PDB file of C-alpha atoms and ligand atoms in Angstrom:
ATOM      1  CA  MET A   1      23.144   7.141  21.946  1.00 68.00           C
ATOM      2  CA  THR A   2      19.565   5.923  21.717  1.00 84.00           C
ATOM      3  CA  ASP A   3      18.707   2.486  23.022  1.00 94.00           C
ATOM      4  CA  CYS A   4      15.990   2.089  20.382  1.00 98.00           C
ATOM      5  CA  LEU A   5      17.133  -0.645  17.970  1.00 98.00           C
ATOM      6  CA  PHE A   6      15.263   0.735  14.992  1.00 98.00           C
ATOM      7  CA  CYS A   7      16.523   4.302  15.582  1.00 98.00           C
ATOM      8  CA  ARG A   8      20.015   2.815  15.451  1.00 98.00           C
ATOM      9  CA  PHE A   9      19.100   1.329  12.051  1.00 98.00           C
ATOM     10  CA  VAL A  10      17.911   4.754  10.871  1.00 98.00           C
ATOM     11  CA  SER A  11      21.174   6.399  11.964  1.00 98.00           C
ATOM     12  CA  ARG A  12      23.135   3.422  10.507  1.00 97.00           C
ATOM     13  CA  ASP A  13      24.843   2.990  13.859  1.00 97.00           C
ATOM     14  CA  LEU A  14      23.708  -0.587  13.154  1.00 98.00           C
ATOM     15  CA  GLU A  15      23.162  -1.783   9.581  1.00 98.00           C
ATOM     16  CA  PRO A  16      20.048  -3.839   8.802  1.00 98.00           C
ATOM     17  CA  ALA A  17      19.436  -5.607   5.464  1.00 98.00           C
ATOM     18  CA  VAL A  18      17.967  -2.522   3.776  1.00 98.00           C
ATOM     19  CA  VAL A  19      15.701  -3.103   0.765  1.00 98.00           C
ATOM     20  CA  ALA A  20      14.426   0.444   0.151  1.00 98.00           C
ATOM     21  CA  GLU A  21      14.435   3.901   1.639  1.00 98.00           C
ATOM     22  CA  THR A  22      12.825   7.325   1.291  1.00 98.00           C
ATOM     23  CA  ASP A  23      13.469  10.582   3.111  1.00 98.00           C
ATOM     24  CA  LEU A  24      10.869   9.572   5.703  1.00 98.00           C
ATOM     25  CA  SER A  25      10.948   5.761   5.819  1.00 98.00           C
ATOM     26  CA  LEU A  26      13.288   2.762   5.866  1.00 98.00           C
ATOM     27  CA  ALA A  27      12.496  -0.803   4.729  1.00 99.00           C
ATOM     28  CA  PHE A  28      14.636  -3.758   5.799  1.00 99.00           C
ATOM     29  CA  ARG A  29      14.327  -7.532   6.083  1.00 99.00           C
ATOM     30  CA  ASP A  30      13.014  -9.013   9.315  1.00 98.00           C
ATOM     31  CA  ILE A  31      15.733 -11.031  11.051  1.00 98.00           C
ATOM     32  CA  ASN A  32      13.237 -13.828  11.820  1.00 98.00           C
ATOM     33  CA  PRO A  33      11.111 -14.036   8.666  1.00 98.00           C
ATOM     34  CA  GLN A  34       7.612 -15.485   8.934  1.00 98.00           C
ATOM     35  CA  ALA A  35       7.073 -15.662   5.155  1.00 98.00           C
ATOM     36  CA  PRO A  36       9.296 -15.772   2.035  1.00 98.00           C
ATOM     37  CA  THR A  37       9.064 -11.974   2.005  1.00 98.00           C
ATOM     38  CA  HIS A  38       9.042 -10.405   5.459  1.00 98.00           C
ATOM     39  CA  VAL A  39      10.096  -6.769   5.379  1.00 99.00           C
ATOM     40  CA  LEU A  40       9.674  -4.171   8.111  1.00 99.00           C
ATOM     41  CA  VAL A  41       8.887  -0.623   7.021  1.00 99.00           C
ATOM     42  CA  ILE A  42       9.507   2.011   9.669  1.00 99.00           C
ATOM     43  CA  PRO A  43       9.139   5.768   9.886  1.00 98.00           C
ATOM     44  CA  LYS A  44      12.530   7.410  10.435  1.00 98.00           C
ATOM     45  CA  ARG A  45      10.825   9.502  13.102  1.00 98.00           C
ATOM     46  CA  HIS A  46      10.729   7.684  16.444  1.00 98.00           C
ATOM     47  CA  VAL A  47       7.214   6.959  17.599  1.00 98.00           C
ATOM     48  CA  ALA A  48       6.389   3.902  19.678  1.00 98.00           C
ATOM     49  CA  THR A  49       3.318   2.489  17.959  1.00 98.00           C
ATOM     50  CA  GLY A  50       1.173   2.660  14.868  1.00 97.00           C
ATOM     51  CA  ARG A  51      -1.356   4.531  16.993  1.00 97.00           C
ATOM     52  CA  GLU A  52       1.158   7.288  17.737  1.00 98.00           C
ATOM     53  CA  LEU A  53       2.221   7.362  14.092  1.00 98.00           C
ATOM     54  CA  ALA A  54      -1.291   8.526  13.207  1.00 97.00           C
ATOM     55  CA  ALA A  55      -0.276  12.005  14.440  1.00 98.00           C
ATOM     56  CA  TYR A  56       2.087  12.217  11.427  1.00 98.00           C
ATOM     57  CA  PRO A  57       0.025  11.718   8.248  1.00 98.00           C
ATOM     58  CA  LEU A  58       2.951  12.269   5.884  1.00 98.00           C
ATOM     59  CA  GLU A  59       4.887   9.484   7.568  1.00 98.00           C
ATOM     60  CA  VAL A  60       1.849   7.183   7.583  1.00 98.00           C
ATOM     61  CA  ALA A  61       1.374   7.665   3.859  1.00 98.00           C
ATOM     62  CA  ASP A  62       5.074   7.247   3.156  1.00 98.00           C
ATOM     63  CA  VAL A  63       5.366   4.009   5.175  1.00 98.00           C
ATOM     64  CA  VAL A  64       2.342   2.470   3.443  1.00 98.00           C
ATOM     65  CA  ALA A  65       3.455   3.635  -0.003  1.00 98.00           C
ATOM     66  CA  LEU A  66       6.972   2.276   0.498  1.00 98.00           C
ATOM     67  CA  ALA A  67       5.512  -1.072   1.598  1.00 98.00           C
ATOM     68  CA  GLY A  68       3.546  -1.179  -1.659  1.00 98.00           C
ATOM     69  CA  THR A  69       6.646  -0.346  -3.669  1.00 98.00           C
ATOM     70  CA  VAL A  70       8.574  -3.130  -1.934  1.00 98.00           C
ATOM     71  CA  ALA A  71       5.708  -5.584  -2.503  1.00 98.00           C
ATOM     72  CA  GLU A  72       5.858  -4.870  -6.231  1.00 98.00           C
ATOM     73  CA  ALA A  73       9.639  -5.130  -6.297  1.00 98.00           C
ATOM     74  CA  GLU A  74       9.384  -8.504  -4.516  1.00 98.00           C
ATOM     75  CA  GLY A  75       6.882  -9.732  -7.123  1.00 98.00           C
ATOM     76  CA  LEU A  76       4.026 -10.287  -4.670  1.00 98.00           C
ATOM     77  CA  VAL A  77       1.419 -10.376  -7.434  1.00 97.00           C
ATOM     78  CA  ASP A  78      -0.857 -12.821  -5.564  1.00 96.00           C
ATOM     79  CA  GLY A  79      -1.246 -10.553  -2.547  1.00 97.00           C
ATOM     80  CA  TYR A  80       0.416  -9.737   0.718  1.00 98.00           C
ATOM     81  CA  ARG A  81      -0.336  -8.588   4.231  1.00 98.00           C
ATOM     82  CA  MET A  82       0.506  -5.259   5.924  1.00 98.00           C
ATOM     83  CA  VAL A  83       0.382  -5.400   9.736  1.00 98.00           C
ATOM     84  CA  PHE A  84       1.054  -3.015  12.623  1.00 98.00           C
ATOM     85  CA  ASN A  85       1.243  -5.057  15.813  1.00 98.00           C
ATOM     86  CA  THR A  86       0.179  -2.502  18.406  1.00 97.00           C
ATOM     87  CA  GLY A  87       0.657  -3.210  22.095  1.00 95.00           C
ATOM     88  CA  GLY A  88       1.126  -6.327  24.146  1.00 94.00           C
ATOM     89  CA  ASP A  89      -1.936  -8.327  23.123  1.00 96.00           C
ATOM     90  CA  ALA A  90      -0.902  -7.968  19.484  1.00 97.00           C
ATOM     91  CA  GLY A  91       2.596  -9.207  20.268  1.00 96.00           C
ATOM     92  CA  GLN A  92       4.471  -5.945  19.702  1.00 98.00           C
ATOM     93  CA  THR A  93       8.045  -6.396  20.932  1.00 98.00           C
ATOM     94  CA  VAL A  94       9.888  -3.435  19.381  1.00 98.00           C
ATOM     95  CA  PHE A  95       8.434  -0.088  20.410  1.00 98.00           C
ATOM     96  CA  HIS A  96       9.423   1.885  17.337  1.00 98.00           C
ATOM     97  CA  ALA A  97       6.405   1.748  15.020  1.00 98.00           C
ATOM     98  CA  HIS A  98       6.826  -0.675  12.136  1.00 98.00           C
ATOM     99  CA  LEU A  99       4.697  -2.118   9.382  1.00 98.00           C
ATOM    100  CA  HIS A 100       5.221  -5.828   8.681  1.00 98.00           C
ATOM    101  CA  LEU A 101       5.020  -6.617   4.959  1.00 98.00           C
ATOM    102  CA  LEU A 102       4.432 -10.366   4.603  1.00 98.00           C
ATOM    103  CA  GLY A 103       4.023 -12.272   1.363  1.00 98.00           C
ATOM    104  CA  GLY A 104       5.151 -15.058  -0.897  1.00 98.00           C
ATOM    105  CA  ARG A 105       2.881 -17.729   0.570  1.00 98.00           C
ATOM    106  CA  ALA A 106      -0.817 -18.176   1.238  1.00 96.00           C
ATOM    107  CA  MET A 107      -1.762 -16.902   4.692  1.00 96.00           C
ATOM    108  CA  THR A 108      -4.524 -17.892   7.043  1.00 96.00           C
ATOM    109  CA  TRP A 109      -7.136 -15.646   8.617  1.00 96.00           C
ATOM    110  CA  PRO A 110      -7.665 -14.938  11.444  1.00 95.00           C
ATOM    111  CA  PRO A 111      -4.007 -14.748  12.528  1.00 91.00           C
ATOM    112  CA  GLY A 112      -2.939 -16.445  15.737  1.00 84.00           C
TER     113      GLY A 112
HETATM  114  P1  AMP B 201       6.800  -6.832  16.598  1.00 85.81           P
HETATM  115  O1  AMP B 201       6.730  -8.149  17.347  1.00 85.81           O
HETATM  116  O2  AMP B 201       5.589  -6.501  15.811  1.00 85.81           O
HETATM  117  O3  AMP B 201       7.229  -5.704  17.528  1.00 85.81           O
HETATM  118  O4  AMP B 201       7.939  -7.018  15.517  1.00 85.81           O
HETATM  119  C1  AMP B 201       9.292  -6.819  15.771  1.00 85.81           C
HETATM  120  C2  AMP B 201      10.019  -7.514  14.661  1.00 85.81           C
HETATM  121  O5  AMP B 201      11.362  -7.065  14.674  1.00 85.81           O
HETATM  122  C3  AMP B 201      10.056  -9.044  14.795  1.00 85.81           C
HETATM  123  O6  AMP B 201       9.421  -9.638  13.662  1.00 85.81           O
HETATM  124  C4  AMP B 201      11.540  -9.356  14.874  1.00 85.81           C
HETATM  125  O7  AMP B 201      11.885 -10.541  14.196  1.00 85.81           O
HETATM  126  C5  AMP B 201      12.146  -8.126  14.223  1.00 85.81           C
HETATM  127  N1  AMP B 201      13.510  -7.858  14.622  1.00 85.81           N
HETATM  128  C6  AMP B 201      14.015  -7.873  15.875  1.00 85.81           C
HETATM  129  N2  AMP B 201      15.336  -7.585  15.858  1.00 85.81           N
HETATM  130  C7  AMP B 201      15.656  -7.377  14.554  1.00 85.81           C
HETATM  131  C8  AMP B 201      16.858  -7.048  13.861  1.00 85.81           C
HETATM  132  N3  AMP B 201      18.016  -6.887  14.526  1.00 85.81           N
HETATM  133  N4  AMP B 201      16.822  -6.920  12.516  1.00 85.81           N
HETATM  134  C9  AMP B 201      15.664  -7.101  11.831  1.00 85.81           C
HETATM  135  N5  AMP B 201      14.497  -7.412  12.426  1.00 85.81           N
HETATM  136  C10 AMP B 201      14.489  -7.546  13.764  1.00 85.81           C
HETATM  137 ZN1   ZN B 202      13.178   4.441  17.590  1.00 85.81          ZN
END
């Protein structure tokens, strides 16, 4: 059994709060939301970071497209943020690549 948390979500060994899914990607609610909508969109393929995901253009496109679909479904008409925290300085804590979809409130820039 893998010790990667998000791979265990993909296999449904553990069940996250799924909001949408494609053949290549899974979207589920962040357990510690930082905005009214905070959804993580992951490739089903295990890669550690957004940088490594770049080797798989179909998955990149699918993750970004699914995030857009979820944003529309969540009614984020005033905008939203898509973020890949990549590496320690960015605060990445789970090393299975994931896109944060954040919306439902005004956000500041630059981020902390
Ligand atoms: P990052 O810091 O960019 O690696 O983001 C990892 C995200 O995973 C954080 O926002 C966590 O709140 C989220 N997270 C950790 N464990 C879980 C879980 N069991 N279910 C859903 N989200 C989780
Ligand atoms: Zn994984």
